[in-house]
Amino acid sequence: MKLLRCPGYQGGDRAEFGILEQVDPEKDYGGEYTPHAYGCIAVCDDILEGWYPRSEQMETYFHTLRRPAHGFARYGVTLIPPRSLPLLLELAQSAKGEGAELLVETVRRAMAEGKYVIHYGV
């Protein structure tokens, strides 16, 4: 896993983002913690803190495709469909900190391939 650092990051809370190669509509992704399976990158929570109000405009799913939602499941798993990736890209491009380009690259790749992004909350 690659770690995005923000100013003053000391290894505290972080969220992780990866790409789902295939989405299983029956699977509960909240039942396991496997960021390595999706090539996740880590982002410290300080970066995401400012995203939460705007992210509420983003259509998502919490844990499974049977639970439509908006924004991030801060302490759970969020599935972000391709239609919501332009807003996620905009948020990622606003990220400050060493390595923020990894998050932008991840979102751009998911967009180009029409894939879902998985987000593990803190």
Short mmCIF file of N, CA and C in Angstrom, two decimals:
data_model
loop_
_atom_site.label_atom_id
_atom_site.label_comp_id
_atom_site.label_asym_id
_atom_site.label_seq_id
_atom_site.Cartn_x
_atom_site.Cartn_y
_atom_site.Cartn_z
N MET A 1 0.85 -1.17 0.00
CA MET A 1 0.00 0.00 0.00
C MET A 1 0.89 1.23 0.00
N LYS A 2 0.52 2.21 -0.79
CA LYS A 2 1.26 3.47 -0.84
C LYS A 2 0.55 4.46 0.07
N LEU A 3 1.33 5.27 0.75
CA LEU A 3 0.77 6.19 1.73
C LEU A 3 0.91 7.62 1.25
N LEU A 4 -0.20 8.34 1.22
CA LEU A 4 -0.17 9.76 0.93
C LEU A 4 0.01 10.48 2.25
N ARG A 5 0.97 11.36 2.29
CA ARG A 5 1.23 12.09 3.54
C ARG A 5 0.71 13.52 3.43
N CYS A 6 0.24 14.02 4.53
CA CYS A 6 -0.14 15.41 4.59
C CYS A 6 0.77 16.10 5.60
N PRO A 7 0.85 17.42 5.59
CA PRO A 7 1.75 18.11 6.51
C PRO A 7 1.49 17.68 7.96
N GLY A 8 2.54 17.32 8.64
CA GLY A 8 2.43 16.94 10.03
C GLY A 8 1.91 15.53 10.27
N TYR A 9 1.74 14.73 9.23
CA TYR A 9 1.19 13.38 9.39
C TYR A 9 2.13 12.53 10.24
N GLN A 10 1.59 11.93 11.28
CA GLN A 10 2.40 11.13 12.19
C GLN A 10 1.90 9.69 12.27
N GLY A 11 1.22 9.22 11.23
CA GLY A 11 0.77 7.83 11.23
C GLY A 11 -0.57 7.64 11.91
N GLY A 12 -1.39 8.66 11.96
CA GLY A 12 -2.69 8.57 12.61
C GLY A 12 -3.76 8.00 11.70
N ASP A 13 -4.98 8.45 11.91
CA ASP A 13 -6.11 7.94 11.14
C ASP A 13 -5.91 8.17 9.65
N ARG A 14 -6.36 7.19 8.88
CA ARG A 14 -6.27 7.30 7.44
C ARG A 14 -7.44 6.54 6.81
N ALA A 15 -7.73 6.89 5.58
CA ALA A 15 -8.69 6.17 4.76
C ALA A 15 -7.91 5.57 3.60
N GLU A 16 -8.48 4.57 2.95
CA GLU A 16 -7.81 3.92 1.83
C GLU A 16 -8.72 3.86 0.63
N PHE A 17 -8.14 4.04 -0.55
CA PHE A 17 -8.88 4.03 -1.81
C PHE A 17 -8.23 3.05 -2.77
N GLY A 18 -9.07 2.26 -3.43
CA GLY A 18 -8.58 1.32 -4.44
C GLY A 18 -9.62 1.14 -5.53
N ILE A 19 -9.30 0.30 -6.49
CA ILE A 19 -10.19 0.06 -7.63
C ILE A 19 -10.72 -1.36 -7.57
N LEU A 20 -12.03 -1.49 -7.72
CA LEU A 20 -12.67 -2.80 -7.79
C LEU A 20 -12.65 -3.24 -9.25
N GLU A 21 -11.93 -4.31 -9.54
CA GLU A 21 -11.86 -4.81 -10.91
C GLU A 21 -13.22 -5.31 -11.36
N GLN A 22 -13.95 -5.96 -10.46
CA GLN A 22 -15.32 -6.41 -10.72
C GLN A 22 -16.11 -6.18 -9.45
N VAL A 23 -17.35 -5.75 -9.61
CA VAL A 23 -18.21 -5.53 -8.45
C VAL A 23 -19.19 -6.68 -8.35
N ASP A 24 -19.22 -7.30 -7.20
CA ASP A 24 -20.16 -8.38 -6.92
C ASP A 24 -21.39 -7.76 -6.28
N PRO A 25 -22.53 -7.75 -6.98
CA PRO A 25 -23.72 -7.09 -6.45
C PRO A 25 -24.27 -7.75 -5.18
N GLU A 26 -23.86 -8.96 -4.89
CA GLU A 26 -24.34 -9.67 -3.70
C GLU A 26 -23.38 -9.57 -2.51
N LYS A 27 -22.18 -9.12 -2.75
CA LYS A 27 -21.15 -9.13 -1.71
C LYS A 27 -21.30 -7.96 -0.74
N ASP A 28 -21.07 -8.23 0.54
CA ASP A 28 -20.99 -7.19 1.56
C ASP A 28 -19.51 -6.91 1.77
N TYR A 29 -19.02 -5.83 1.19
CA TYR A 29 -17.61 -5.48 1.29
C TYR A 29 -17.23 -4.99 2.68
N GLY A 30 -18.21 -4.70 3.51
CA GLY A 30 -17.95 -4.28 4.88
C GLY A 30 -17.58 -5.42 5.80
N GLY A 31 -17.71 -6.64 5.33
CA GLY A 31 -17.44 -7.80 6.16
C GLY A 31 -15.97 -8.21 6.19
N GLU A 32 -15.14 -7.48 5.46
CA GLU A 32 -13.73 -7.82 5.42
C GLU A 32 -12.91 -6.55 5.27
N TYR A 33 -11.67 -6.62 5.69
CA TYR A 33 -10.75 -5.50 5.52
C TYR A 33 -9.58 -6.01 4.69
N THR A 34 -9.62 -5.75 3.38
CA THR A 34 -8.60 -6.27 2.47
C THR A 34 -8.14 -5.19 1.48
N PRO A 35 -7.59 -4.09 1.96
CA PRO A 35 -7.17 -3.03 1.04
C PRO A 35 -6.11 -3.48 0.05
N HIS A 36 -5.30 -4.45 0.43
CA HIS A 36 -4.26 -4.96 -0.47
C HIS A 36 -4.87 -5.63 -1.71
N ALA A 37 -6.08 -6.17 -1.58
CA ALA A 37 -6.73 -6.86 -2.69
C ALA A 37 -7.14 -5.89 -3.80
N TYR A 38 -7.23 -4.62 -3.48
CA TYR A 38 -7.69 -3.62 -4.44
C TYR A 38 -6.62 -2.58 -4.75
N GLY A 39 -5.38 -2.87 -4.35
CA GLY A 39 -4.28 -1.95 -4.63
C GLY A 39 -4.49 -0.59 -3.99
N CYS A 40 -5.02 -0.58 -2.80
CA CYS A 40 -5.37 0.69 -2.15
C CYS A 40 -4.17 1.56 -1.84
N ILE A 41 -4.43 2.86 -1.87
CA ILE A 41 -3.49 3.86 -1.38
C ILE A 41 -4.13 4.48 -0.15
N ALA A 42 -3.31 4.91 0.78
CA ALA A 42 -3.82 5.49 2.02
C ALA A 42 -3.73 7.01 1.97
N VAL A 43 -4.74 7.65 2.54
CA VAL A 43 -4.81 9.10 2.61
C VAL A 43 -5.10 9.47 4.06
N CYS A 44 -4.28 10.34 4.64
CA CYS A 44 -4.53 10.69 6.04
C CYS A 44 -5.86 11.42 6.17
N ASP A 45 -6.51 11.19 7.28
CA ASP A 45 -7.85 11.71 7.51
C ASP A 45 -7.90 13.23 7.48
N ASP A 46 -6.79 13.90 7.80
CA ASP A 46 -6.78 15.37 7.76
C ASP A 46 -7.12 15.88 6.37
N ILE A 47 -6.67 15.19 5.33
CA ILE A 47 -6.97 15.61 3.96
C ILE A 47 -8.45 15.46 3.67
N LEU A 48 -9.04 14.36 4.10
CA LEU A 48 -10.45 14.10 3.80
C LEU A 48 -11.41 14.96 4.62
N GLU A 49 -10.96 15.45 5.74
CA GLU A 49 -11.83 16.21 6.64
C GLU A 49 -12.60 17.30 5.91
N GLY A 50 -11.94 18.03 5.05
CA GLY A 50 -12.60 19.10 4.33
C GLY A 50 -13.49 18.63 3.19
N TRP A 51 -13.40 17.35 2.86
CA TRP A 51 -14.20 16.82 1.74
C TRP A 51 -15.62 16.44 2.14
N TYR A 52 -15.85 16.18 3.40
CA TYR A 52 -17.12 15.58 3.80
C TYR A 52 -18.36 16.37 3.38
N PRO A 53 -18.42 17.68 3.58
CA PRO A 53 -19.64 18.38 3.15
C PRO A 53 -19.90 18.23 1.65
N ARG A 54 -18.89 18.42 0.83
CA ARG A 54 -19.05 18.33 -0.62
C ARG A 54 -19.31 16.89 -1.08
N SER A 55 -18.73 15.94 -0.38
CA SER A 55 -18.89 14.54 -0.79
C SER A 55 -20.33 14.06 -0.63
N GLU A 56 -21.11 14.76 0.16
CA GLU A 56 -22.53 14.37 0.33
C GLU A 56 -23.31 14.48 -0.97
N GLN A 57 -22.77 15.17 -1.96
CA GLN A 57 -23.41 15.27 -3.28
C GLN A 57 -23.12 14.03 -4.14
N MET A 58 -22.20 13.22 -3.70
CA MET A 58 -21.74 12.06 -4.46
C MET A 58 -22.60 10.84 -4.15
N GLU A 59 -23.19 10.24 -5.18
CA GLU A 59 -23.95 9.01 -5.00
C GLU A 59 -22.98 7.86 -4.75
N THR A 60 -23.23 7.11 -3.67
CA THR A 60 -22.35 6.01 -3.30
C THR A 60 -23.20 4.86 -2.76
N TYR A 61 -22.52 3.85 -2.29
CA TYR A 61 -23.15 2.72 -1.61
C TYR A 61 -22.32 2.42 -0.37
N PHE A 62 -22.99 2.06 0.71
CA PHE A 62 -22.29 1.70 1.93
C PHE A 62 -22.25 0.19 2.07
N HIS A 63 -21.09 -0.39 2.01
CA HIS A 63 -20.80 -1.81 2.23
C HIS A 63 -21.26 -2.72 1.10
N THR A 64 -22.40 -2.46 0.49
CA THR A 64 -22.97 -3.33 -0.53
C THR A 64 -23.79 -2.50 -1.51
N LEU A 65 -24.00 -3.02 -2.70
CA LEU A 65 -24.81 -2.29 -3.69
C LEU A 65 -26.28 -2.24 -3.30
N ARG A 66 -26.65 -2.94 -2.25
CA ARG A 66 -28.04 -2.90 -1.77
C ARG A 66 -28.28 -1.75 -0.79
N ARG A 67 -27.24 -0.94 -0.52
CA ARG A 67 -27.37 0.17 0.43
C ARG A 67 -26.96 1.49 -0.22
N PRO A 68 -27.83 2.06 -1.07
CA PRO A 68 -27.50 3.35 -1.68
C PRO A 68 -27.34 4.42 -0.61
N ALA A 69 -26.42 5.34 -0.86
CA ALA A 69 -26.13 6.38 0.11
C ALA A 69 -25.56 7.60 -0.63
N HIS A 70 -25.07 8.54 0.13
CA HIS A 70 -24.36 9.71 -0.40
C HIS A 70 -23.14 9.96 0.48
N GLY A 71 -22.02 10.30 -0.16
CA GLY A 71 -20.81 10.61 0.59
C GLY A 71 -20.06 9.37 1.01
N PHE A 72 -19.18 9.55 2.00
CA PHE A 72 -18.32 8.48 2.49
C PHE A 72 -18.86 7.85 3.76
N ALA A 73 -18.72 6.54 3.88
CA ALA A 73 -18.96 5.85 5.15
C ALA A 73 -17.66 6.05 5.94
N ARG A 74 -17.64 7.04 6.78
CA ARG A 74 -16.39 7.45 7.43
C ARG A 74 -15.72 6.31 8.20
N TYR A 75 -16.52 5.47 8.82
CA TYR A 75 -15.95 4.36 9.61
C TYR A 75 -16.28 3.00 9.01
N GLY A 76 -16.64 2.99 7.73
CA GLY A 76 -16.99 1.75 7.08
C GLY A 76 -16.42 1.71 5.66
N VAL A 77 -17.11 1.00 4.80
CA VAL A 77 -16.68 0.82 3.42
C VAL A 77 -17.66 1.51 2.49
N THR A 78 -17.12 2.27 1.55
CA THR A 78 -17.92 2.98 0.56
C THR A 78 -17.58 2.44 -0.82
N LEU A 79 -18.59 2.17 -1.60
CA LEU A 79 -18.41 1.80 -3.01
C LEU A 79 -18.82 3.02 -3.83
N ILE A 80 -17.91 3.51 -4.64
CA ILE A 80 -18.15 4.73 -5.41
C ILE A 80 -18.28 4.35 -6.88
N PRO A 81 -19.49 4.50 -7.45
CA PRO A 81 -19.71 4.08 -8.84
C PRO A 81 -19.08 5.03 -9.84
N PRO A 82 -18.87 4.56 -11.06
CA PRO A 82 -18.25 5.40 -12.10
C PRO A 82 -18.92 6.76 -12.28
N ARG A 83 -20.24 6.83 -12.15
CA ARG A 83 -20.94 8.10 -12.35
C ARG A 83 -20.56 9.15 -11.31
N SER A 84 -20.04 8.73 -10.17
CA SER A 84 -19.66 9.66 -9.10
C SER A 84 -18.17 10.01 -9.11
N LEU A 85 -17.42 9.39 -9.98
CA LEU A 85 -15.97 9.60 -9.98
C LEU A 85 -15.53 11.00 -10.40
N PRO A 86 -16.27 11.71 -11.28
CA PRO A 86 -15.83 13.08 -11.58
C PRO A 86 -15.76 13.97 -10.33
N LEU A 87 -16.71 13.84 -9.43
CA LEU A 87 -16.66 14.63 -8.19
C LEU A 87 -15.51 14.15 -7.31
N LEU A 88 -15.31 12.84 -7.21
CA LEU A 88 -14.19 12.33 -6.43
C LEU A 88 -12.87 12.83 -7.00
N LEU A 89 -12.75 12.88 -8.32
CA LEU A 89 -11.54 13.39 -8.94
C LEU A 89 -11.32 14.86 -8.57
N GLU A 90 -12.38 15.62 -8.61
CA GLU A 90 -12.28 17.04 -8.23
C GLU A 90 -11.78 17.18 -6.79
N LEU A 91 -12.32 16.37 -5.89
CA LEU A 91 -11.89 16.40 -4.50
C LEU A 91 -10.42 15.97 -4.38
N ALA A 92 -10.05 14.92 -5.10
CA ALA A 92 -8.67 14.43 -5.05
C ALA A 92 -7.69 15.47 -5.58
N GLN A 93 -8.09 16.19 -6.62
CA GLN A 93 -7.21 17.20 -7.19
C GLN A 93 -7.00 18.37 -6.23
N SER A 94 -7.90 18.53 -5.27
CA SER A 94 -7.76 19.60 -4.29
C SER A 94 -6.88 19.17 -3.12
N ALA A 95 -6.49 17.90 -3.08
CA ALA A 95 -5.69 17.38 -1.97
C ALA A 95 -4.31 18.01 -1.96
N LYS A 96 -3.86 18.36 -0.78
CA LYS A 96 -2.52 18.90 -0.59
C LYS A 96 -1.70 17.87 0.16
N GLY A 97 -0.47 17.73 -0.18
CA GLY A 97 0.40 16.81 0.54
C GLY A 97 1.21 15.95 -0.40
N GLU A 98 2.29 15.46 0.13
CA GLU A 98 3.21 14.62 -0.63
C GLU A 98 2.48 13.39 -1.18
N GLY A 99 2.60 13.15 -2.47
CA GLY A 99 2.03 11.96 -3.08
C GLY A 99 0.56 12.04 -3.43
N ALA A 100 -0.04 13.21 -3.31
CA ALA A 100 -1.47 13.33 -3.62
C ALA A 100 -1.77 12.89 -5.05
N GLU A 101 -0.75 12.95 -5.91
CA GLU A 101 -0.96 12.54 -7.30
C GLU A 101 -1.34 11.07 -7.41
N LEU A 102 -1.00 10.25 -6.42
CA LEU A 102 -1.38 8.83 -6.45
C LEU A 102 -2.89 8.65 -6.36
N LEU A 103 -3.52 9.47 -5.56
CA LEU A 103 -4.98 9.40 -5.46
C LEU A 103 -5.62 9.86 -6.76
N VAL A 104 -5.12 10.94 -7.32
CA VAL A 104 -5.63 11.42 -8.61
C VAL A 104 -5.45 10.35 -9.68
N GLU A 105 -4.28 9.72 -9.71
CA GLU A 105 -4.03 8.65 -10.69
C GLU A 105 -4.99 7.49 -10.51
N THR A 106 -5.26 7.12 -9.28
CA THR A 106 -6.17 6.01 -9.00
C THR A 106 -7.57 6.32 -9.53
N VAL A 107 -8.04 7.52 -9.24
CA VAL A 107 -9.40 7.91 -9.68
C VAL A 107 -9.44 8.01 -11.20
N ARG A 108 -8.43 8.60 -11.80
CA ARG A 108 -8.41 8.71 -13.27
C ARG A 108 -8.41 7.33 -13.93
N ARG A 109 -7.64 6.41 -13.37
CA ARG A 109 -7.61 5.05 -13.94
C ARG A 109 -8.98 4.39 -13.84
N ALA A 110 -9.62 4.53 -12.68
CA ALA A 110 -10.96 3.96 -12.51
C ALA A 110 -11.94 4.57 -13.51
N MET A 111 -11.84 5.88 -13.72
CA MET A 111 -12.72 6.55 -14.68
C MET A 111 -12.49 6.02 -16.09
N ALA A 112 -11.23 5.91 -16.48
CA ALA A 112 -10.89 5.45 -17.84
C ALA A 112 -11.37 4.02 -18.08
N GLU A 113 -11.37 3.22 -17.02
CA GLU A 113 -11.76 1.81 -17.15
C GLU A 113 -13.22 1.55 -16.78
N GLY A 114 -13.94 2.60 -16.37
CA GLY A 114 -15.35 2.43 -16.00
C GLY A 114 -15.54 1.56 -14.76
N LYS A 115 -14.64 1.68 -13.80
CA LYS A 115 -14.67 0.82 -12.61
C LYS A 115 -15.12 1.59 -11.38
N TYR A 116 -15.55 0.84 -10.39
CA TYR A 116 -15.89 1.39 -9.08
C TYR A 116 -14.60 1.62 -8.27
N VAL A 117 -14.65 2.60 -7.39
CA VAL A 117 -13.60 2.81 -6.40
C VAL A 117 -14.14 2.34 -5.06
N ILE A 118 -13.30 1.66 -4.31
CA ILE A 118 -13.65 1.25 -2.96
C ILE A 118 -12.90 2.16 -1.98
N HIS A 119 -13.59 2.55 -0.94
CA HIS A 119 -13.02 3.43 0.10
C HIS A 119 -13.21 2.74 1.44
N TYR A 120 -12.10 2.54 2.14
CA TYR A 120 -12.15 2.06 3.52
C TYR A 120 -11.99 3.27 4.43
N GLY A 121 -12.98 3.52 5.27
CA GLY A 121 -12.91 4.64 6.19
C GLY A 121 -11.89 4.41 7.29
N VAL A 122 -11.76 5.42 8.13
CA VAL A 122 -10.75 5.38 9.20
C VAL A 122 -11.06 4.31 10.23
#
